mmCIF file of C-alpha atoms in Angstrom:
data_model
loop_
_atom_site.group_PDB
_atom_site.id
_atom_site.type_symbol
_atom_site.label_atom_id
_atom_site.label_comp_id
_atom_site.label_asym_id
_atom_site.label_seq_id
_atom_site.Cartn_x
_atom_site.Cartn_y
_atom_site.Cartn_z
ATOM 1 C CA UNK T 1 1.230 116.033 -26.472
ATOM 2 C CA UNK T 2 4.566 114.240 -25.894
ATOM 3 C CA UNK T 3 5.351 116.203 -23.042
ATOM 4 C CA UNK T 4 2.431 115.620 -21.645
ATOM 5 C CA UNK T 5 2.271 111.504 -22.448
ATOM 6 C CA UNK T 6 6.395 111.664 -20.529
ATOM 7 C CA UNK T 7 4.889 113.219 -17.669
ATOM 8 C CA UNK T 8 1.511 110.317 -17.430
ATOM 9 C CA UNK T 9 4.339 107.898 -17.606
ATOM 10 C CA UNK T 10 6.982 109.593 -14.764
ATOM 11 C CA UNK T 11 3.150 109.865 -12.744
ATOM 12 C CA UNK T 12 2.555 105.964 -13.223
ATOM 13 C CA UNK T 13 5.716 104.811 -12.471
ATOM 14 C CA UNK T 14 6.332 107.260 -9.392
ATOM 15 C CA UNK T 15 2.703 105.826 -8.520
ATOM 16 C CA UNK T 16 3.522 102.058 -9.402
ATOM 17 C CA UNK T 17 6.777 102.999 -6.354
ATOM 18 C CA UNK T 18 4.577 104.191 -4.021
ATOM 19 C CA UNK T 19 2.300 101.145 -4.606
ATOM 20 C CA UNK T 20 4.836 98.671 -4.233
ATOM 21 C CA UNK T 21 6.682 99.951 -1.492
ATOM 22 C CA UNK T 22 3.186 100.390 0.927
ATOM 23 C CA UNK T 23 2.538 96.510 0.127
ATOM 24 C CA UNK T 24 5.951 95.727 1.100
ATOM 25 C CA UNK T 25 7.087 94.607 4.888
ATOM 26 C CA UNK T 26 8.312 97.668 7.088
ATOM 27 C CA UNK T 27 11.638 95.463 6.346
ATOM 28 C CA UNK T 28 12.912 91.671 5.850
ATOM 29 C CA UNK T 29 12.831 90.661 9.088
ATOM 30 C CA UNK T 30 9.693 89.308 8.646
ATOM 31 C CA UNK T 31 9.214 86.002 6.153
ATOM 32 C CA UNK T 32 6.503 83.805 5.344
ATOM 33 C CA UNK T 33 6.652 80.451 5.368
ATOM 34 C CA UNK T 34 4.608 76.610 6.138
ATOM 35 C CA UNK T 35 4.837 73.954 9.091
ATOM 36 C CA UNK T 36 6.190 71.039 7.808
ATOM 37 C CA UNK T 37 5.856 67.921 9.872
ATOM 38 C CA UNK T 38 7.495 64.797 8.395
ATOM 39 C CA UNK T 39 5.247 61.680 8.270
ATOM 40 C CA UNK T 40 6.023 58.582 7.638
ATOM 41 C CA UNK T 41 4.892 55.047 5.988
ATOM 42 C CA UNK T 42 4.940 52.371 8.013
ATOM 43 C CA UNK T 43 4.619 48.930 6.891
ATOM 44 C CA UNK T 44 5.473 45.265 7.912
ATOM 45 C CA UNK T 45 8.800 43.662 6.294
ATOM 46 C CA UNK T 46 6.750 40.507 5.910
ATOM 47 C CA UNK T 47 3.275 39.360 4.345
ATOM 48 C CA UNK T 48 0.976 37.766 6.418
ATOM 49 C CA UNK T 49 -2.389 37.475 7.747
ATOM 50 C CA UNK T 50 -3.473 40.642 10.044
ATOM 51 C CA UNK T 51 -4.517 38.777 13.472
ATOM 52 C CA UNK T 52 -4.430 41.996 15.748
ATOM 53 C CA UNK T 53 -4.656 45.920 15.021
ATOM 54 C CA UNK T 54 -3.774 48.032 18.156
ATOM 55 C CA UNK T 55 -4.080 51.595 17.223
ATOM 56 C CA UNK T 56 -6.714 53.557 15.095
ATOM 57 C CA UNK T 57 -6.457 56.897 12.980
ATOM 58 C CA UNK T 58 -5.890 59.733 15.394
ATOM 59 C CA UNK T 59 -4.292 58.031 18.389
ATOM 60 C CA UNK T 60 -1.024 59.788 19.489
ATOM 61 C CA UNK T 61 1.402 56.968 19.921
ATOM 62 C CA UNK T 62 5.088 56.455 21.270
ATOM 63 C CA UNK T 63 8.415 55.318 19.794
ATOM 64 C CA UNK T 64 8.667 51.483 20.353
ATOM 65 C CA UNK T 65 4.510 51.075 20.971
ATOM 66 C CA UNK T 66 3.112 48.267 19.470
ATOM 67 C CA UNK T 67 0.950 49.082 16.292
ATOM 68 C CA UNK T 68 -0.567 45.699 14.311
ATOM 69 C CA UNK T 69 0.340 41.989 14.230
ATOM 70 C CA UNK T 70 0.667 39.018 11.671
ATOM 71 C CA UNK T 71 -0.147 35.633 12.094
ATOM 72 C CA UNK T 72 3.114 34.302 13.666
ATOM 73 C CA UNK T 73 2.558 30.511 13.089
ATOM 74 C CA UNK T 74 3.939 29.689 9.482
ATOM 75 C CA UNK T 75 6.895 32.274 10.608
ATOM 76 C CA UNK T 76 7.574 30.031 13.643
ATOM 77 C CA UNK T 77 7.489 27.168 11.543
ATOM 78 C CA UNK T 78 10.085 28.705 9.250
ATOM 79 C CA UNK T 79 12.032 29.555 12.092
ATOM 80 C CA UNK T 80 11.749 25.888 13.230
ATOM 81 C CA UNK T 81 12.795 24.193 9.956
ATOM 82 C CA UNK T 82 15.723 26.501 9.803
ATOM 83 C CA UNK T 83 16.664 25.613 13.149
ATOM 84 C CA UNK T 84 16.509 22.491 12.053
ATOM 85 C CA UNK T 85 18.520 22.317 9.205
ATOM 86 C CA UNK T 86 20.739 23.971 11.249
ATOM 87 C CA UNK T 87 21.355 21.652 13.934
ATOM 88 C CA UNK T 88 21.926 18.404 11.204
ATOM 89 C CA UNK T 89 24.569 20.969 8.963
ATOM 90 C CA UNK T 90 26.469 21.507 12.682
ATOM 91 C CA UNK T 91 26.590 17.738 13.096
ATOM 92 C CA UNK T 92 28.447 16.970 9.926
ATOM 93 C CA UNK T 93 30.613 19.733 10.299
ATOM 94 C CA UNK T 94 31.261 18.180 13.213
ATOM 95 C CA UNK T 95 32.196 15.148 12.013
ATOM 96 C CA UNK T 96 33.995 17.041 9.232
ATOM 97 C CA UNK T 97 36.613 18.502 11.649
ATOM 98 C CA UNK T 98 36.809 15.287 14.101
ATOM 99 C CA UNK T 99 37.699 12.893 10.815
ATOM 100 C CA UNK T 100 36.853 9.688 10.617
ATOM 101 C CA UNK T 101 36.022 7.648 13.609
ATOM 102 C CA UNK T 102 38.624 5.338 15.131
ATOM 103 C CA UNK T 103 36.348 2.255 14.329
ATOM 104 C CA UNK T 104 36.705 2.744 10.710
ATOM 105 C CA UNK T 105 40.943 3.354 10.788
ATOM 106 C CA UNK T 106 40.383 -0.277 12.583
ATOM 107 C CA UNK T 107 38.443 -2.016 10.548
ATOM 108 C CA UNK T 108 40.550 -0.554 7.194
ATOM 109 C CA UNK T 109 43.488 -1.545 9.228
ATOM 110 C CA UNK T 110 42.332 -4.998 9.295
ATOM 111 C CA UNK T 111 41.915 -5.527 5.914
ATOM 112 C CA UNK T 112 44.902 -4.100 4.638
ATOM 113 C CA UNK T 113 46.208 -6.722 7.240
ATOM 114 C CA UNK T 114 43.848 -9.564 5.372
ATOM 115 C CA UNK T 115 45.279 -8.240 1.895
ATOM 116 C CA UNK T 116 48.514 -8.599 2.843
ATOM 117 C CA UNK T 117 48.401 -11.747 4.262
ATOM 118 C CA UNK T 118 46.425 -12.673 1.228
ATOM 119 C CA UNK T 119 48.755 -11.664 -0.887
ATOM 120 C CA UNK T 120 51.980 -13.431 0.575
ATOM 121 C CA UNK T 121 50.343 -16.864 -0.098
ATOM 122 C CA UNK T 122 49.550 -16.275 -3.427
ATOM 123 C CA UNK T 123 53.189 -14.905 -3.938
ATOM 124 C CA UNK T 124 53.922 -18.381 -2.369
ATOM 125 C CA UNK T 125 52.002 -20.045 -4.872
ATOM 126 C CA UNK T 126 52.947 -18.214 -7.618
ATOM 127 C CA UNK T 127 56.817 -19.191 -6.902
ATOM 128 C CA UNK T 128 55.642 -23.045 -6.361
ATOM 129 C CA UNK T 129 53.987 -23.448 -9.847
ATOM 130 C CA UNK T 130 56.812 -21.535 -11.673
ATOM 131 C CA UNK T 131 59.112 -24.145 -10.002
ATOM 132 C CA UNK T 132 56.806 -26.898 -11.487
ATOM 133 C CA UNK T 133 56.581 -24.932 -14.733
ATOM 134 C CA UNK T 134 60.272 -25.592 -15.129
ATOM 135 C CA UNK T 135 60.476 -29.038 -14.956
ATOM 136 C CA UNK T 136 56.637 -29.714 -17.063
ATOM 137 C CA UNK T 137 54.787 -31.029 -14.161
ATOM 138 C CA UNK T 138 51.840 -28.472 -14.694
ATOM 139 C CA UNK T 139 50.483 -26.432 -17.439
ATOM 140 C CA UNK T 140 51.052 -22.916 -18.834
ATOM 141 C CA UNK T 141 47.321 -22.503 -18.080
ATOM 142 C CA UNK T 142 47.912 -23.212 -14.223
ATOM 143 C CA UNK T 143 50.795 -20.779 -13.846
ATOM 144 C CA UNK T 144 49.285 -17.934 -15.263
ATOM 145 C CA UNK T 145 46.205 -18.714 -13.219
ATOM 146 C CA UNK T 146 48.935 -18.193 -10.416
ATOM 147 C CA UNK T 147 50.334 -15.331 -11.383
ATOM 148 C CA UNK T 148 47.038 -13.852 -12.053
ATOM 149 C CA UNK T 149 45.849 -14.397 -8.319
ATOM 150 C CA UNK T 150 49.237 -13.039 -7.307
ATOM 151 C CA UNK T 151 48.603 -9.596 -9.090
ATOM 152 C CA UNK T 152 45.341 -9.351 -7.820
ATOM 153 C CA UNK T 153 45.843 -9.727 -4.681
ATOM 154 C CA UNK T 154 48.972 -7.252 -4.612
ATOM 155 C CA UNK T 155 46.470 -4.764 -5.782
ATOM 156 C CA UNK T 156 44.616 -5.128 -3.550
ATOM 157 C CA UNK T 157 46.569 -4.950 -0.645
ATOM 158 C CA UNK T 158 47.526 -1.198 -2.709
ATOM 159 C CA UNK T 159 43.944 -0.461 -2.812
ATOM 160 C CA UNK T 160 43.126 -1.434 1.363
ATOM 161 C CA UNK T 161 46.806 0.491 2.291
ATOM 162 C CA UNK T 162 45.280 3.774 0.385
ATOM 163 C CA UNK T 163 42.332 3.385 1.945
ATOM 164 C CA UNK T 164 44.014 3.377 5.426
ATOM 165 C CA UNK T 165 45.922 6.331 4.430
ATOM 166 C CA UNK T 166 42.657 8.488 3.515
ATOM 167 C CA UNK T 167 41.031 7.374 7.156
ATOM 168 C CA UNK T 168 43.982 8.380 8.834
ATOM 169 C CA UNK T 169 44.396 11.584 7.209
ATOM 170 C CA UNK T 170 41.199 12.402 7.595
ATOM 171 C CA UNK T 171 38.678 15.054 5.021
ATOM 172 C CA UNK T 172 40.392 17.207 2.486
ATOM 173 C CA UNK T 173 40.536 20.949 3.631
ATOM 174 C CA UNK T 174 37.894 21.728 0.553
ATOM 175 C CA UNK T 175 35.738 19.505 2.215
ATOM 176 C CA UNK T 176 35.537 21.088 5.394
ATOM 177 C CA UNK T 177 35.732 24.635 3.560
ATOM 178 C CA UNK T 178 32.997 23.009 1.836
ATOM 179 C CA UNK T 179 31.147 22.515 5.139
ATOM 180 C CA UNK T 180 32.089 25.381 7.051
ATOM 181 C CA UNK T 181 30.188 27.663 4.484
ATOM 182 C CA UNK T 182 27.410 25.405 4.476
ATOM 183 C CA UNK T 183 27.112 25.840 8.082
ATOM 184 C CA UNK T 184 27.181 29.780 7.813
ATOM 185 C CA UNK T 185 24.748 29.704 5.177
ATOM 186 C CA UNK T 186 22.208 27.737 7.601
ATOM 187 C CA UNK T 187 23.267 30.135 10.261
ATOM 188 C CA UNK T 188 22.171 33.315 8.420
ATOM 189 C CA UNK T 189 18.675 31.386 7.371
ATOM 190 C CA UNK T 190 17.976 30.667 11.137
ATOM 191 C CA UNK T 191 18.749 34.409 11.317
ATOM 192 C CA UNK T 192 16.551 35.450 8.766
ATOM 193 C CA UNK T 193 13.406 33.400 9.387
ATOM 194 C CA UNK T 194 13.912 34.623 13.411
ATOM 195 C CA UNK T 195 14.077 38.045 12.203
ATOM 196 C CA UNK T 196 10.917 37.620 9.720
ATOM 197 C CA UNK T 197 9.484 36.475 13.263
ATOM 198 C CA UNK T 198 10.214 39.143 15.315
ATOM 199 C CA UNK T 199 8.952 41.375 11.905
ATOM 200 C CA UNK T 200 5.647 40.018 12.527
ATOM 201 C CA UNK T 201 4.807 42.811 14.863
ATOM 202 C CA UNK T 202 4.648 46.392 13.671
ATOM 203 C CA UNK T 203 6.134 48.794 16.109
ATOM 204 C CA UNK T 204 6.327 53.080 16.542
ATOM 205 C CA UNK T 205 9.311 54.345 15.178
ATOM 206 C CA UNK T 206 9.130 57.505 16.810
ATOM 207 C CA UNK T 207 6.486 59.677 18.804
ATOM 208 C CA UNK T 208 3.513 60.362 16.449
ATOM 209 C CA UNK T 209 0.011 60.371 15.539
ATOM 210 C CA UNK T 210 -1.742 57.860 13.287
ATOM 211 C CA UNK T 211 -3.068 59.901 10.218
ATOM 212 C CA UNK T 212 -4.351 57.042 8.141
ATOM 213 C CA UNK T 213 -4.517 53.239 8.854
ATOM 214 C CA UNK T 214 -5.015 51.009 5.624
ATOM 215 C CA UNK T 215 -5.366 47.226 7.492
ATOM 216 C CA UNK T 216 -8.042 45.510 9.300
ATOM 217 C CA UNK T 217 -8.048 42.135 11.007
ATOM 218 C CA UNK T 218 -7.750 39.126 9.253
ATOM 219 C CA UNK T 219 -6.725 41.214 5.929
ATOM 220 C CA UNK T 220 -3.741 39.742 3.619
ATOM 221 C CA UNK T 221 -0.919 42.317 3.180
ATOM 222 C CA UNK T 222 2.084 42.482 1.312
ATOM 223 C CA UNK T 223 5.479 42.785 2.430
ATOM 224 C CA UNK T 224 6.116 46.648 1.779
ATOM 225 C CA UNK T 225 2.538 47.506 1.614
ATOM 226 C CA UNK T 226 1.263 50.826 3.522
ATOM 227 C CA UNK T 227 -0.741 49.924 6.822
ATOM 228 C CA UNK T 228 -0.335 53.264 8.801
ATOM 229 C CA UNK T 229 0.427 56.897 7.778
ATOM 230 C CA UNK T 230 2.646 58.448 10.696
ATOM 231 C CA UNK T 231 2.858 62.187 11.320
ATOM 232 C CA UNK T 232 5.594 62.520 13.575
ATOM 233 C CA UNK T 233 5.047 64.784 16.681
ATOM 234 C CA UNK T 234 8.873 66.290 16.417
ATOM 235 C CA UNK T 235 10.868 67.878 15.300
ATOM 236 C CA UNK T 236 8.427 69.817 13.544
ATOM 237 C CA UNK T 237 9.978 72.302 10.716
ATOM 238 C CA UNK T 238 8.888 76.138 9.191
ATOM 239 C CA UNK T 239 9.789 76.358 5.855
ATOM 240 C CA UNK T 240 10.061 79.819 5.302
ATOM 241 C CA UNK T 241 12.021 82.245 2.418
ATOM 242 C CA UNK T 242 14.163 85.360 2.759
ATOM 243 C CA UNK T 243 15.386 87.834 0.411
ATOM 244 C CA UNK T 244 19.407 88.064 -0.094
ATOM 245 C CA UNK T 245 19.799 91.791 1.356
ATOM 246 C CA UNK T 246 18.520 90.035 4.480
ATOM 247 C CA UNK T 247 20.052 86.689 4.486
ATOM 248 C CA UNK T 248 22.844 87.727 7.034
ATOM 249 C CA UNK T 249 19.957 88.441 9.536
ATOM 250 C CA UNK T 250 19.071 84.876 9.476
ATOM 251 C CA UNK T 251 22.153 82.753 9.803
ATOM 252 C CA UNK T 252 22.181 79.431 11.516
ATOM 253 C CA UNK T 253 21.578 79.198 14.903
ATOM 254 C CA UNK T 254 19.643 82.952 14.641
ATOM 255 C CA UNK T 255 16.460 82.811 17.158
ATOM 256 C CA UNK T 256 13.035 83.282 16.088
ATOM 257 C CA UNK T 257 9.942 84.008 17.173
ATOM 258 C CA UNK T 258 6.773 82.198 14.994
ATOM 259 C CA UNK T 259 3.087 83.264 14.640
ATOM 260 C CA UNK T 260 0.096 81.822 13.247
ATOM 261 C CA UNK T 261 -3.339 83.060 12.478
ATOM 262 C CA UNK T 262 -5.000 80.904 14.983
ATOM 263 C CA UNK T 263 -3.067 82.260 17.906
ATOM 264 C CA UNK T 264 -1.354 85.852 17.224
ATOM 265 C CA UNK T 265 -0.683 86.779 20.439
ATOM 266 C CA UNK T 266 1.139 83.529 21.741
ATOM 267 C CA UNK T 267 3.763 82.848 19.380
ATOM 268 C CA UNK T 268 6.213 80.020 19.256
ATOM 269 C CA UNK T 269 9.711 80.094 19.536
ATOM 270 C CA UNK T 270 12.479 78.643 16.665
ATOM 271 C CA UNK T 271 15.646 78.165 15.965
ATOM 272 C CA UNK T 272 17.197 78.788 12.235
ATOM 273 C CA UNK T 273 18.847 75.110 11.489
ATOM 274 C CA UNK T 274 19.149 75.291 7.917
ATOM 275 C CA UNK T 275 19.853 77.936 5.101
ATOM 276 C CA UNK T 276 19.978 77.062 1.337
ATOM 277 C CA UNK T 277 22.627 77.740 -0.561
ATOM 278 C CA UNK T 278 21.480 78.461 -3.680
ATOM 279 C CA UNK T 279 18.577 81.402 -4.387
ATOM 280 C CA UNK T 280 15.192 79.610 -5.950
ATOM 281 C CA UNK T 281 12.487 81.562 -6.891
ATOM 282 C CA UNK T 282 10.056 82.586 -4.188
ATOM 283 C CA UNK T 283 7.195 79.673 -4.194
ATOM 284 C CA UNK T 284 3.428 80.574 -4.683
ATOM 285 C CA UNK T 285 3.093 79.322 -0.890
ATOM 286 C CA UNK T 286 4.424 82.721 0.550
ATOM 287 C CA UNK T 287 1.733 85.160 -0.056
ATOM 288 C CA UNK T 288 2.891 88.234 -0.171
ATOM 289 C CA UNK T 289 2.422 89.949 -3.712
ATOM 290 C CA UNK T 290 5.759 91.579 -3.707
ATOM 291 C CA UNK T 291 7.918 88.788 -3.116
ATOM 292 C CA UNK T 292 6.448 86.238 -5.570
ATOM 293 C CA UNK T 293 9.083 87.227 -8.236
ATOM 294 C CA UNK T 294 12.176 87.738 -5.786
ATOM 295 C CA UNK T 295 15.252 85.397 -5.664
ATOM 296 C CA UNK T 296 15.123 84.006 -1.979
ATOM 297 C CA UNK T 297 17.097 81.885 0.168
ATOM 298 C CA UNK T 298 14.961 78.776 1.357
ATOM 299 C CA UNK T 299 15.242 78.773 5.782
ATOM 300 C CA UNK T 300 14.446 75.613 7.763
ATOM 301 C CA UNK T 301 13.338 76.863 11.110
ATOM 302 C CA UNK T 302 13.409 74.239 14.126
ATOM 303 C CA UNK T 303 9.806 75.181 16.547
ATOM 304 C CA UNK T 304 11.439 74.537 20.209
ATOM 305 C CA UNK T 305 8.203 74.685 21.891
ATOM 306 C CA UNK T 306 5.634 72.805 19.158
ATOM 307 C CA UNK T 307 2.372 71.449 20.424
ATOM 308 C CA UNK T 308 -0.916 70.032 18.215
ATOM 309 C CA UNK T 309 -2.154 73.456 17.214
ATOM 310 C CA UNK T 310 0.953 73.562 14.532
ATOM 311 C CA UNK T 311 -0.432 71.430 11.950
ATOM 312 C CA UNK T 312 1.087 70.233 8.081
ATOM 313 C CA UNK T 313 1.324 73.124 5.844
ATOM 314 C CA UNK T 314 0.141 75.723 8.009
ATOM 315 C CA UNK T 315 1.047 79.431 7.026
ATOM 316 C CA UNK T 316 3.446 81.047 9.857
ATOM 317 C CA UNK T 317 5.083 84.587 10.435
ATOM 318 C CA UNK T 318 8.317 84.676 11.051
ATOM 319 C CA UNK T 319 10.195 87.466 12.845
ATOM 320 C CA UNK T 320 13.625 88.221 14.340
ATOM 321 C CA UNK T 321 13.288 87.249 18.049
ATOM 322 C CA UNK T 322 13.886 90.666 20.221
#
């Protein structure tokens, strides 16, 4: 009975083989693998109001073709305020580096003049009533009245001569640092409210076709918010899988030729561009039993002659071009 039981088993695995190796390719030049065509989500950098669509789901568009539009009046009058902001922050920078104008050096000139001239007579009359101190003709109350207009108008003439000095030497240097970065700072809003303009109207990317469109006129949207799904036209990718007894066969650069159920006899042609380095398990995508289980090397295969019957996740064959 044992004998008999080791011989069922030698039967079923010899069978199992046989099995295996019929569902097998004739070798590993030939993978399975999906079209994958990138897409992508466009959407305006601003929020506005929609006031023009230009495209609709299906239409094959080009890089740099206009797509949707916002409402460009409050963005112009952004722009404008900025602009203006700008010019009066450029004005008194202006002034900043120029200094003071000559009119004002005058006029403190002039007074420091007035001060001085000021003060010498009340020196004068200081020196008078301390002379008539001395002998008792006038009061201790009058001289120190004297004295008291003499010190004032000393400091005064101190306080006009400082003020001359400041006019001629014009703003401190942290008060045109001051204004020089306020000046930049209006020049990068002028640049950002003109560049929130100009991101008023949605444009292409790249070549494509519209796959989705999520915005209608006169809609609200959100800066960020999704109003087109893209599926870019090229490059358009086979992700395909080969075992590691055949991964020299495949190296980068190696040709290929591509099939697809729809149209057997014309295939495509490819170009390996990409080989993983690390071995993943064979994804459920591939369909061949035998393989599902098998380390494999992920391929990205570049289609050199794509057209619109290659379509997002469609199954290919891929074989060793002759």
């Amino acid at each position: 009975m044992k004998q008999r039981i080791a011989i069922l088993a030698v039967l079923l695995t010899l069978l199992s083989g046989y099995l295996w190796w019929q569902g097998r390719p004739a070798d590993g030049s030939i993978l399975y693998g999906n079209v994958d065509i990138r897409d992508v989500n466009l959407a305006f950098r601003v929020g506005g109001r929609v006031s023009e669509v230009l495209v609709d789901e299906g239409d094959a568009i080009k890089a740099g073709q206009p797509l949707a539009r916002l409402d460009p009046v409050p963005l112009a009058h952004q722009r404008d305020n900025a602009r203006a902001n700008l010019a009066a922050i450029e004005a008194a920078n202006a002034m900043m580096h120029k200094g003071y104008r000559r009119e004002e050096t005058d006029r403190a000139r002039a007074e420091l003049a007035a001060a001085e001239a000021a003060a010498l007579e009340a020196e004068q009359q200081w020196r008078r009533q301390s002379a008539l101190a001395a002998t008792g003709a006038i009061s201790r109350g009058q001289l120190d009245s004297a004295r008291s207009q003499r010190d004032q108008t000393q400091a005064q003439v101190r306080s006009a001569r400082e003020q001359l000095a400041q006019l001629e030497t014009g703003y401190r240097p942290e008060e045109i640092a001051q204004s020089d970065a306020q000046q930049e700072g209006a020049k990068a809003a002028l640049a950002s409210a003109e560049l929130a303009l100009a991101d008023a109207n949605l444009t292409a990317p790249s070549d494509g076709i519209i796959i989705s469109r999520a915005i209608e006129n006169g809609s609200m949207v959100q800066s960020g918010a999704t109003a087109f799904n893209l599926s870019l036209t090229a490059p358009v990718w086979v992700r395909a899988y080969v075992e590691e007894p055949w991964l020299g066969h495949f190296p980068s650069g190696a040709k290929v030729t591509l099939t697809t159920d729809s149209r057997p006899d014309q295939p495509y042609h490819g170009v390996v561009g990409f080989v993983s380095p690390t071995a993943e398990f064979t994804p459920k995508s591939v369909e061949t039993p035998d393989l599902r289980t098998h380390l494999v090397y992920r391929l990205r295969i570049v289609v050199q002659d794509p057209d619109p019957a290659l379509r997002q996740g469609m199954p290919v064959t891929v074989r060793l071009a002759p």
